[in-house]
Coordinates of C-alpha atoms in Angstrom, one line a residue:
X204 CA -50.3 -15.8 2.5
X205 CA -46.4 -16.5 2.8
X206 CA -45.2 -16.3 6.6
X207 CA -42.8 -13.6 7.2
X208 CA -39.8 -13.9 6.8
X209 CA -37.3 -14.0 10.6
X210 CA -34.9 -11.5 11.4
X211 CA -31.4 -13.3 10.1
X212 CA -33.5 -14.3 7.1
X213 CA -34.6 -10.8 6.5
X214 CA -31.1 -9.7 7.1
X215 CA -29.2 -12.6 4.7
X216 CA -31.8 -11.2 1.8
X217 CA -30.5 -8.0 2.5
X218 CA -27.0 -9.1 2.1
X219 CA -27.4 -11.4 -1.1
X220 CA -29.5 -8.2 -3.2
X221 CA -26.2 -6.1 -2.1
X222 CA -23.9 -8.8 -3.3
X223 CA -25.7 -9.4 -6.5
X224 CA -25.4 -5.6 -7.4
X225 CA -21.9 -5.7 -6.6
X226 CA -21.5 -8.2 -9.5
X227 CA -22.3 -5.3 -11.9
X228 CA -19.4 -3.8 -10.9
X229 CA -16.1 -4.9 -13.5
X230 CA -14.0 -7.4 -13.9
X231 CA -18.3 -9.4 -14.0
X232 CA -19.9 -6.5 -15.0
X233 CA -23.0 -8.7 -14.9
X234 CA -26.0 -6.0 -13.9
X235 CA -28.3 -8.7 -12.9
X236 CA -28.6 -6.9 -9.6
X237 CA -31.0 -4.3 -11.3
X238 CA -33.4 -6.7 -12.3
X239 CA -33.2 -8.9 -9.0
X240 CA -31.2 -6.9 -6.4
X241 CA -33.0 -3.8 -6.8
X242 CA -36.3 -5.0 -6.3
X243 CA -35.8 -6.9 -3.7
X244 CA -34.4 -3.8 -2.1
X245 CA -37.6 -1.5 -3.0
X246 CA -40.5 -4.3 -2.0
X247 CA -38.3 -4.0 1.3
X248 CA -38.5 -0.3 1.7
X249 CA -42.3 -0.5 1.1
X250 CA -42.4 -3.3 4.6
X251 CA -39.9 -0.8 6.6
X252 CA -41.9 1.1 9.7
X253 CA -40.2 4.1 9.7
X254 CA -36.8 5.8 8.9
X255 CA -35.2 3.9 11.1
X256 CA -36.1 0.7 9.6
X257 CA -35.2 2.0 6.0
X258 CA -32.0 3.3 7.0
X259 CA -31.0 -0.5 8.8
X260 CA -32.0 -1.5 5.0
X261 CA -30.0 1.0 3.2
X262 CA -26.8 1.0 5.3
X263 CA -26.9 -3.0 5.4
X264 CA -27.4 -3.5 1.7
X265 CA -24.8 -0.8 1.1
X266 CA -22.0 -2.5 3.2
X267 CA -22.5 -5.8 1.1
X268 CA -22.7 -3.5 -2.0
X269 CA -18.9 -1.8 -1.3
X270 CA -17.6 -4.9 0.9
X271 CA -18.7 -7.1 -2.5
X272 CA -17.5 -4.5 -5.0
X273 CA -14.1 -2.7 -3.1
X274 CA -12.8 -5.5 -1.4
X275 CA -9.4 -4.7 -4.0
X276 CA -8.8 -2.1 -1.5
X277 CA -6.9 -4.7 1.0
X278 CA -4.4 -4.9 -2.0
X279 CA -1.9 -2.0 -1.2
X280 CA -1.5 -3.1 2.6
X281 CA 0.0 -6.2 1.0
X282 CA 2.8 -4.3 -0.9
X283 CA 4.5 -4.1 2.6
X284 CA 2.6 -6.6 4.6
X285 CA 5.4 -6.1 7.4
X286 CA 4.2 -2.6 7.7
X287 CA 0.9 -2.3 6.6
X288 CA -0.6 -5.8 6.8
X289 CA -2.3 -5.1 9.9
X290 CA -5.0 -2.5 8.4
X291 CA -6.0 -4.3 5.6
X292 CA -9.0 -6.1 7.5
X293 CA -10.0 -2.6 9.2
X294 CA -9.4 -0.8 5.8
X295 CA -12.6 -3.4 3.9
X296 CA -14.6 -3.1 7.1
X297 CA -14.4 0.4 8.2
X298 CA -15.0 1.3 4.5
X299 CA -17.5 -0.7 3.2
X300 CA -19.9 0.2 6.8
X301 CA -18.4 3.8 6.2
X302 CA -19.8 3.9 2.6
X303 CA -22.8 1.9 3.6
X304 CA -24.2 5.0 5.4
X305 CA -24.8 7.2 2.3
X306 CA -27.1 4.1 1.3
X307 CA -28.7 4.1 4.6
X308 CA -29.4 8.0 4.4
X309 CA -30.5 7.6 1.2
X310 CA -33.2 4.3 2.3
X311 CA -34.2 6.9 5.6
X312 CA -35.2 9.4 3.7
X313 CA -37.4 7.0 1.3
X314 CA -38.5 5.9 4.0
X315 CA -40.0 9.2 5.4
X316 CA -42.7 9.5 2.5
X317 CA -45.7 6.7 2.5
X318 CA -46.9 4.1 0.2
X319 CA -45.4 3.7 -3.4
X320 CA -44.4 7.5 -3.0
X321 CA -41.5 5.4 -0.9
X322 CA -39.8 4.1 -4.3
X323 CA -40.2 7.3 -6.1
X324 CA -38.1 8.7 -3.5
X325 CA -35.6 6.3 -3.0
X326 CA -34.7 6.9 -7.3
X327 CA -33.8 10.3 -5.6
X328 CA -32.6 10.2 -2.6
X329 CA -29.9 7.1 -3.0
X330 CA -28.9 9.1 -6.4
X331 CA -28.2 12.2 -3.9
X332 CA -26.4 10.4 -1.6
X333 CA -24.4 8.8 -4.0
X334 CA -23.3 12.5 -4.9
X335 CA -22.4 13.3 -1.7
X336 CA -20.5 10.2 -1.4
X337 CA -18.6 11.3 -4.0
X338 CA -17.9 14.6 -2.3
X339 CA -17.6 14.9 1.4
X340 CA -14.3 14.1 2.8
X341 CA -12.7 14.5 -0.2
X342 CA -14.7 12.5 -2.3
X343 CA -14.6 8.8 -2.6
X344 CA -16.9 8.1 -6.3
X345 CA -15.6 4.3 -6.6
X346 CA -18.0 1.6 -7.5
X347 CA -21.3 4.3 -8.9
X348 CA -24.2 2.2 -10.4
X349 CA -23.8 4.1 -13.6
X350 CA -20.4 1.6 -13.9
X351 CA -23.1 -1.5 -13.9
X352 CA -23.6 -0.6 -17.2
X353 CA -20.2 -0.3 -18.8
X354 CA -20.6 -3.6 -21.1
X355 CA -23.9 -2.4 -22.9
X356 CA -25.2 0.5 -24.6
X357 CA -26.8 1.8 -21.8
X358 CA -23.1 3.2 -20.8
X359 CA -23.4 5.8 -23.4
X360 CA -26.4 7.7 -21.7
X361 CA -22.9 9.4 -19.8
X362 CA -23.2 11.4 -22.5
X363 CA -26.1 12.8 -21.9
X364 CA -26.6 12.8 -17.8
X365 CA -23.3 11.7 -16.3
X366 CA -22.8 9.3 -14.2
X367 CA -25.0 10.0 -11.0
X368 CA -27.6 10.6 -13.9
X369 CA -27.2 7.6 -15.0
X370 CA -27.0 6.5 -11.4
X371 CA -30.5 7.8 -11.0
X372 CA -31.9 6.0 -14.2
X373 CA -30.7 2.7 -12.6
X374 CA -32.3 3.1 -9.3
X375 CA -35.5 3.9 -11.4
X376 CA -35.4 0.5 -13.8
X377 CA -35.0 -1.3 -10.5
X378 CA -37.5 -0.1 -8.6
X379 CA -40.2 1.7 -9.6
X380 CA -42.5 -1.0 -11.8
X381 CA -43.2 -1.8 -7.9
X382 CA -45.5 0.7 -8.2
X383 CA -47.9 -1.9 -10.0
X384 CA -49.5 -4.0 -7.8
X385 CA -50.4 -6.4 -11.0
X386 CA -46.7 -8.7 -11.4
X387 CA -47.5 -8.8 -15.0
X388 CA -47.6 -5.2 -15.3
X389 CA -44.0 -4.6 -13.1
X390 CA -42.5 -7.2 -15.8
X391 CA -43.6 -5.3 -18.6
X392 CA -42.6 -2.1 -16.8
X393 CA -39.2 -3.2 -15.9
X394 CA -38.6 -4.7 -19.8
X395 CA -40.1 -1.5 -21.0
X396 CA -37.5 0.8 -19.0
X397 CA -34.5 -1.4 -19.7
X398 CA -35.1 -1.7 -23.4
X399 CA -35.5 2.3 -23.7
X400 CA -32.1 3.0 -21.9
X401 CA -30.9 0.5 -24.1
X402 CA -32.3 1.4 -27.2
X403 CA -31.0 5.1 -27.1
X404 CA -27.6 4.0 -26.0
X405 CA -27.4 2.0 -29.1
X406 CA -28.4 4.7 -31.3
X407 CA -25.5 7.1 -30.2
X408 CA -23.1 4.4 -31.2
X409 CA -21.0 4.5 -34.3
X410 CA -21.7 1.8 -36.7
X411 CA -17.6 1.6 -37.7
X412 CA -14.2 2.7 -36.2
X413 CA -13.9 6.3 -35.0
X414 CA -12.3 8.6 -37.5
X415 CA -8.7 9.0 -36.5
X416 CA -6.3 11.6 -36.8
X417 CA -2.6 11.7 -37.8
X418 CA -1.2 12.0 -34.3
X419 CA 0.3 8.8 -33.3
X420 CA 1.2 7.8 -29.3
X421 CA 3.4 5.2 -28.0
X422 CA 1.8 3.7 -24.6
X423 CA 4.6 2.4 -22.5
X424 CA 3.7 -0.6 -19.9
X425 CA 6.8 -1.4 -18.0
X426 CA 4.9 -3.5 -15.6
X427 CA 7.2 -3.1 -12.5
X428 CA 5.3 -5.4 -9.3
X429 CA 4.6 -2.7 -6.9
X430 CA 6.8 -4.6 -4.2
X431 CA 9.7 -4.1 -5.7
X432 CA 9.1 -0.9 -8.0
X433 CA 11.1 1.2 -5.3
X434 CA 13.6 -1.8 -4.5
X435 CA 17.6 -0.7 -5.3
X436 CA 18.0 -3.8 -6.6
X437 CA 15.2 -3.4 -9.3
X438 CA 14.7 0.2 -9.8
X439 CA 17.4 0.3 -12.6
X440 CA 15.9 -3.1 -14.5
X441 CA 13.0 -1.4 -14.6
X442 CA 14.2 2.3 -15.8
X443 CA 15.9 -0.1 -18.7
X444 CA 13.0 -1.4 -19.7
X445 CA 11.0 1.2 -20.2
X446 CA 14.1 3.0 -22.1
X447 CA 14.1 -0.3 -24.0
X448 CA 10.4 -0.1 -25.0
X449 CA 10.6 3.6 -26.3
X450 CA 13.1 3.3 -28.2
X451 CA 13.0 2.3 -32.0
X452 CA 9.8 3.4 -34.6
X453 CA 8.7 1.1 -37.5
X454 CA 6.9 4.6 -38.3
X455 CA 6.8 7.8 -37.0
X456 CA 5.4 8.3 -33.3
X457 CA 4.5 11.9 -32.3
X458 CA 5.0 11.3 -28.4
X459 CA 6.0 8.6 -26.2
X460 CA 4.2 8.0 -23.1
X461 CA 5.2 6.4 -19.6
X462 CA 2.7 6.2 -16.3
X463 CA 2.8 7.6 -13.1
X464 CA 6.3 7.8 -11.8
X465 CA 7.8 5.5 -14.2
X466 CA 10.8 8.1 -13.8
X467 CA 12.9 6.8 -10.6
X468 CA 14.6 9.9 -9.8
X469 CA 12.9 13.1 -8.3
X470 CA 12.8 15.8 -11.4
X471 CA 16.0 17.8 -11.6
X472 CA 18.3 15.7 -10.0
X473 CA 19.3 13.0 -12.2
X474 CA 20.6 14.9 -15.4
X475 CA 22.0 11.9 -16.8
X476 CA 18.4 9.9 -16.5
X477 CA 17.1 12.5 -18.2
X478 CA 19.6 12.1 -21.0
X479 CA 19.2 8.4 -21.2
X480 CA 15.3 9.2 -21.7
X481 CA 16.5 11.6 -24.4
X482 CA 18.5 9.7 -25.9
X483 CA 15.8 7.0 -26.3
X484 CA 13.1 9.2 -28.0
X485 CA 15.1 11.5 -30.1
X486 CA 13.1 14.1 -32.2
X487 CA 9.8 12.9 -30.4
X488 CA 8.0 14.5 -27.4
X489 CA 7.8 13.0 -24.5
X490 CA 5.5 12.3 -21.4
X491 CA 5.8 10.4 -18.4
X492 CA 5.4 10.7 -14.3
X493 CA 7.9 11.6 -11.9
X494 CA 8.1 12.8 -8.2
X495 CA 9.3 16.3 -8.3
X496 CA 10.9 17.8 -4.9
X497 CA 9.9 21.8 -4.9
X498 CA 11.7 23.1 -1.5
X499 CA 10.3 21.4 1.7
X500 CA 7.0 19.7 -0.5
X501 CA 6.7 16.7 -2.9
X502 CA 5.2 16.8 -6.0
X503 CA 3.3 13.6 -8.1
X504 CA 4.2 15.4 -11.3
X505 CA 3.7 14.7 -15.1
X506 CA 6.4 16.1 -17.3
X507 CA 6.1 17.1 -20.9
X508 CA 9.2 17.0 -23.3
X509 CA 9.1 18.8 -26.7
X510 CA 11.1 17.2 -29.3
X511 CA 14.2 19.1 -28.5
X512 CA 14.7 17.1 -25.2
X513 CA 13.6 20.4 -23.3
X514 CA 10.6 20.5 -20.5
X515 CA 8.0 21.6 -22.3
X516 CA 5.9 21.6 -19.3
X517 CA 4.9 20.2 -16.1
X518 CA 1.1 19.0 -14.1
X519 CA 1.3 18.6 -10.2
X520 CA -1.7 16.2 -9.2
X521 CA -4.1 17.8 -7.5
X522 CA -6.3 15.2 -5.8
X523 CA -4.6 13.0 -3.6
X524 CA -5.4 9.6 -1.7
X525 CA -5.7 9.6 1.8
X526 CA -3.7 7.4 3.4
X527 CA -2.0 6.5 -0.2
X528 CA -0.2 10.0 -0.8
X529 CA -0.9 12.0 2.8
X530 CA -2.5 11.1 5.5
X531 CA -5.0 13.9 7.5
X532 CA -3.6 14.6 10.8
X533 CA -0.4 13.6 9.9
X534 CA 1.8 14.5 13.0
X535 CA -0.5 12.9 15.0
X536 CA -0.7 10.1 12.8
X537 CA 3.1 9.5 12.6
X538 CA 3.8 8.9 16.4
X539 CA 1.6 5.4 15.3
X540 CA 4.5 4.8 12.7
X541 CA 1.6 5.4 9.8
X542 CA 2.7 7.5 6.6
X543 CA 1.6 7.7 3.1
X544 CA 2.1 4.6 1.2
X545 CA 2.8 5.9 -1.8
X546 CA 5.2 8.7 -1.1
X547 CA 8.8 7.1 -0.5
X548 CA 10.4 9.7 2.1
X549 CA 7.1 9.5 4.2
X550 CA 6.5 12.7 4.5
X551 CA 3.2 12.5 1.8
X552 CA 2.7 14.9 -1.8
X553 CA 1.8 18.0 -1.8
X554 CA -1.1 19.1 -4.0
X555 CA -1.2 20.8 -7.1
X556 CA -3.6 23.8 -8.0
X557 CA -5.9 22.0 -10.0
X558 CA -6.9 20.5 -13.4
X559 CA -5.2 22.3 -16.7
X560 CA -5.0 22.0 -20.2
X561 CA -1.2 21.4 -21.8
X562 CA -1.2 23.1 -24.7
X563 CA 1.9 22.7 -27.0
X564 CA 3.3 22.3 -30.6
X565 CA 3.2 18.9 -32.5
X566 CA 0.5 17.8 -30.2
X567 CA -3.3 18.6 -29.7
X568 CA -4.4 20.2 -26.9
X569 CA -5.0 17.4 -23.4
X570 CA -6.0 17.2 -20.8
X571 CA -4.3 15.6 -17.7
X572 CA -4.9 13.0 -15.1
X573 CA -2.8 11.2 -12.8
X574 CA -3.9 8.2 -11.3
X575 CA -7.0 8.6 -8.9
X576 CA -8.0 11.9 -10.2
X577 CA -10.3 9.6 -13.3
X578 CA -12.4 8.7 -11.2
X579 CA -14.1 12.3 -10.7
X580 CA -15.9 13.0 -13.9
X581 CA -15.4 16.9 -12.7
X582 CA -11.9 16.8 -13.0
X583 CA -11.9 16.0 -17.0
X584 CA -12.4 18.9 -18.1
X585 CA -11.6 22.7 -17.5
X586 CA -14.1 25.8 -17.0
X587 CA -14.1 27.7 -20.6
X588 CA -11.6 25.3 -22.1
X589 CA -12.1 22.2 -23.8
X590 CA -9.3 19.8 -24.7
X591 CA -9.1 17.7 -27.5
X592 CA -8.1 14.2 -25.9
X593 CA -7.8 12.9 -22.4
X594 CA -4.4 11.7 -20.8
X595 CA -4.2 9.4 -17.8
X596 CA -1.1 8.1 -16.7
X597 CA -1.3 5.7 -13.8
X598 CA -0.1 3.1 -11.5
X599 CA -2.3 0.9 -10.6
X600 CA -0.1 -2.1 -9.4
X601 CA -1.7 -1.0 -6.1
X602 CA -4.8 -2.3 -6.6
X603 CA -3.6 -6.1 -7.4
X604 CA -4.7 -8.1 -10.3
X605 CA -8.4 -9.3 -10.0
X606 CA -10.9 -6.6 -9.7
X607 CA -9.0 -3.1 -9.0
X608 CA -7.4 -2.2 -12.3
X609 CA -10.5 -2.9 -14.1
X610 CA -12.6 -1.1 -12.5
X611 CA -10.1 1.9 -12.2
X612 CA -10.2 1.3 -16.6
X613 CA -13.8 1.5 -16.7
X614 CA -14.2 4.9 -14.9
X615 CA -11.4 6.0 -17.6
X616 CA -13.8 4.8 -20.1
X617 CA -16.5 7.1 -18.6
X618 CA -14.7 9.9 -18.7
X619 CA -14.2 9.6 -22.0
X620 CA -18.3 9.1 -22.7
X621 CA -19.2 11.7 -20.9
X622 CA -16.8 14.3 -22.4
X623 CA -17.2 12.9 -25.9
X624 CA -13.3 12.6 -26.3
X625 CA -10.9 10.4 -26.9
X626 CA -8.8 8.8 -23.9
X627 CA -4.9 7.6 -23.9
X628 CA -4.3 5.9 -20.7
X629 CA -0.3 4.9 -19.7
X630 CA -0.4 2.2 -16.5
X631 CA 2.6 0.7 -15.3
X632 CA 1.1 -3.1 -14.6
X633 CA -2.0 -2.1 -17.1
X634 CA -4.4 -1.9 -18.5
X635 CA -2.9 0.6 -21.2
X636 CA -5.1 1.7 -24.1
X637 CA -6.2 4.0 -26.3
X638 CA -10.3 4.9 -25.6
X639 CA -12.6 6.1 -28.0
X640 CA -15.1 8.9 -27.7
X641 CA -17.4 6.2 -26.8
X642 CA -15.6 4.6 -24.2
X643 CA -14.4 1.5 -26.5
X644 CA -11.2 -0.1 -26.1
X645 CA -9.6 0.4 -29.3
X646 CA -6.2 -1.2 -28.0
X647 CA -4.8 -2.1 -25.2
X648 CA -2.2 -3.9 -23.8
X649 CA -2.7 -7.0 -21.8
X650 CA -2.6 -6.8 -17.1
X651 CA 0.8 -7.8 -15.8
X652 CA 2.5 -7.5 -19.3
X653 CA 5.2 -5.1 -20.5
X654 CA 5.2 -3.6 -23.5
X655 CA 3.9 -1.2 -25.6
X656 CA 1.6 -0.3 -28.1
X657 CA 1.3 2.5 -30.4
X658 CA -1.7 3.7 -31.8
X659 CA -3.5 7.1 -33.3
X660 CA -5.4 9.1 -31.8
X661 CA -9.1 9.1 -32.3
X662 CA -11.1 12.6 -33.5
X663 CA -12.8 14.4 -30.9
X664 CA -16.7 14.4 -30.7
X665 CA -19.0 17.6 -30.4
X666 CA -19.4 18.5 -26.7
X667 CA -21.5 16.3 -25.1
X668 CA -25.0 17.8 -22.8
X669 CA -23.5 16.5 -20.0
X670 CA -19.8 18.4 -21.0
X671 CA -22.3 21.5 -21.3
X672 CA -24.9 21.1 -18.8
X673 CA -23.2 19.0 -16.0
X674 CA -25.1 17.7 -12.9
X675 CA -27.6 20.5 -13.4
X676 CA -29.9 18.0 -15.3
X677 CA -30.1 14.7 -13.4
X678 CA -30.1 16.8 -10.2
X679 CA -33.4 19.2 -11.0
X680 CA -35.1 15.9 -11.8
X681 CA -33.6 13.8 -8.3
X682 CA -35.3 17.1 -6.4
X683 CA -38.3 17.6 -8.6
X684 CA -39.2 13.7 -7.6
X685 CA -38.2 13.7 -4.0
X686 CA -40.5 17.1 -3.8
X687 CA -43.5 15.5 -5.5
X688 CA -42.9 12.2 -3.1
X689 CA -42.7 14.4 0.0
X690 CA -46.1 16.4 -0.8
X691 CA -47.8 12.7 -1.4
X692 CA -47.3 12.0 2.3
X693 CA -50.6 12.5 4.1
X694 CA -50.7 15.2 6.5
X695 CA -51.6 13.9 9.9
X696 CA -55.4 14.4 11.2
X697 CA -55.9 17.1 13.7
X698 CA -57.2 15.9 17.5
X699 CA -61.0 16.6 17.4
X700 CA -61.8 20.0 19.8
X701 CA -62.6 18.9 23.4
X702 CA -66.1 20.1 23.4
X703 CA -66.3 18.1 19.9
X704 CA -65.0 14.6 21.5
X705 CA -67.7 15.5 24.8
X706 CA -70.7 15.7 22.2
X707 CA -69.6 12.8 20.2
X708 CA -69.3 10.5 23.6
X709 CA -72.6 11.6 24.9
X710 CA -74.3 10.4 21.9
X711 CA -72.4 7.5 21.6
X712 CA -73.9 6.9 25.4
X713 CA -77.7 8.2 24.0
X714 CA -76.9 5.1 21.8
X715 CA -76.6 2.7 24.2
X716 CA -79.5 3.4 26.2

């Protein structure tokens, strides 16, 4: 029998199966966690007392999950180290223990049911608390299991169940061949599971290229360091260069695209910038970002030229990063000297009224994103509408160079899985690229590098289940399991009657005479 293991030994085990999770998460995108991490973490919920226990578990696992996977988010405190520096130890703590409490709610409630019904549980409760991560206080969806995936075929079941579905299927290939006591049997459990989430991702998968249509889009990458993107000394270099890279067709480009506010002057008053822009792209439409000032608010706008130089129309961002582009409680936050980072008068964006489909000639019908917005799968599509492509122009210099852009690019990618349409995404430092309806990379231009690439666009697919169906399927199953775990829990024994326990103790005495 192996002696138990001591408290910082049960505690470093904890850590390390959070840690090797996190290395699913991109630019490893190794999911080895699954197969190690997981388990570790469901033959530990089996050992925990009581909901207390399990929730210790969950919550310290989680906070080695997030402090492994989002420890980019020190990066934008560094753009102005002099006046943000400070936070950016707080910001890694405070969020990964912050986000490490969904986990632990998730291990508590596991925790409540007995036996193996524990680990049928746990596939549904960390799956629902996941979601709700992803939706109380404005919704934070960064870093989902479902993402583990995004180098294999098992990234296409987004299609089909979304990404907390997917979510759901992960927790379940980790966890539940503990249910056999025999190790041969969990092995061939665990190889079974994986292999059928792989097999049916590879069978939605196109054997060639995507069909493409005769639309053609120029992604401009003026890769301007975040540092000195606003500077006075720089902000004209790097209007030029993006000017520069429009400018001039070898063949015929329907629309020319620039990230979030490439555009260094608020919209409306710079009439000769715009000209400059005009002149650049003549007789081709043109979108790009731009702060636009609307009486006492702030906008994070994308504009939309026709070919005629004239504003075609306009998309005010709707969702918008705490702390990055307002900042809740912001008079009382601003006698600390703390504003939104992003916004350059201080004062933070307003929001818009919500996601839309542009709809105008020359062009098939998109939809919009700016920036943070990708990362809610809700937001890529509209009620009753359906676009044909996905645009995301973005500026994800904030988020440095190692781990933060790529993970912000695969959560583009699953948009464009689940919604079974094609994705152009515009970045100022990258990674610009054109997506398929299947979440490949069809071309992309390179981090740190300016340029620009132009490429067609890909044909839409049918709508996918999950485009139709939404989180109705994954969460019916998540509450049909935690149901069926709850009623395996055994109901506690009623106290024998007091004139039972007299008559059982007098013949226990009779029986000792």
């Amino acid at each position: 029998m192996s002696k138990p293991l001591g408290k910082w030994q049960l505690r470093a085990l904890i850590l390390c199966a959070g840690l090797l999770l996190a290395l699913g998460q991109a630019p490893f995108s190794f999911p080895i966690g699954v197969v190690v991490g997981l388990p570790v973490l469901g033959g530990l919920l089996l050992r925990t007392a009581d909901w207390r226990s399990g929730f210790r578990l969950g919550w310290l696992a989680g906070t080695a999950y997030f402090a492994g996977s989002m420890f980019w988010i020190v990066e934008p405190f560094f753009v102005e180290p002099e006046i943000y520096g400070w936070m950016a130890p707080f910001a890694l703590l405070f969020l990964a223990v912050g986000l490490g409490l969904f986990w632990g709610l998730g291990f508590g409630v596991a925790a409540c049911c007995s036996g193996k019904a524990r680990l049928v549980a746990l596939v549904a409760s960390l799956t629902l608390a996941e979601f709700l991560r992803a939706h109380v206080f404005t919704g934070f969806p960064w870093g989902l299991l479902a993402y583990i995936w995004s180098e294999t075929p098992v990234f296409q079941l987004l299609a089909y169940i979304g990404p907390h579905g997917l979510g759901m299927v992960t927790v379940a290939i980790g966890v539940l061949p503990l249910i056999w006591s025999n190790r041969w049997l969990r092995g061939a459990t665990l190889l079974v599971t994986l292999l059928a989430a792989w097999g049916i991702g590879a069978v939605r998968l196109p054997e060639g290229p995507p069909a493409l249509r005769d639309v053609t889009l120029r992604l401009v990458q003026p890769n301007a360091e975040q540092r000195l993107k606003w500077h006075p000394d720089h902000v004209a270099r790097f209007f030029q260069r993006s000017l520069s890279l429009s400018a001039g067709f070898d063949a015929p480009v329907d629309v020319v695209i620039w990230p979030e506010t490439a555009l260094p002057f608020p919209y409306g008053e710079h009439p000769r910038g715009m000209d400059m822009v005009r002149a650049a792209v003549p007789d081709t439409q043109f979108i790009g970002g731009i702060q636009r000032p609307n009486g006492p608010e702030l906008y994070n706008t994308l504009i939309h030229l026709d070919r005629n130089g004239d504003v075609a129309a306009t998309y005010d961002k709707h969702h918008l990063v705490p702390f990055g582009e307002y900042v809740p409680l912001a008079d009382l936050a601003a006698r600390f000297g703390i504003y939104g980072m992003a916004a350059q008068d201080g004062t933070g964006f307003a929001a818009g009224k919500g996601p839309r489909i542009i709809d105008r000639p020359g062009l098939p019908p998109y939809l919009p994103m700016i920036c943070y917005e990708a990362i809610f799968p809700g937001y890529a599509q509209v009620q009753g509408q359906r676009p044909e492509w996905l645009l995301h122009i973005t500026n994800d210099a904030w988020f440095g160079s190692f781990s933060g852009p790529y993970q912000h690019l695969v959560q583009s990618r699953a948009r464009a899985v689940e919604q079974g349409l094609p994705l152009a995404r515009a970045a100022n430092t990258g990674v610009s690229a054109m997506i398929s309806p299947y979440g490949q990379v069809l071309q992309a231009l390179a981090l740190n590098t300016d340029g620009f690439v132009d490429v067609r666009l890909p044909e839409p697919l049918a709508p996918t289940p999950y485009s139709r169906f939404g989180e109705r399927i994954w969460l019916a199953l998540a509450l049909l399991l935690l149901a069926g775990a709850a009623l395996s829990r055994p109901r506690p024994q009623a106290r024998p009657h007091a004139a039972t326990r007299v008559r059982a103790q007098g013949r226990e005495a009779s029986n000792r005479h």
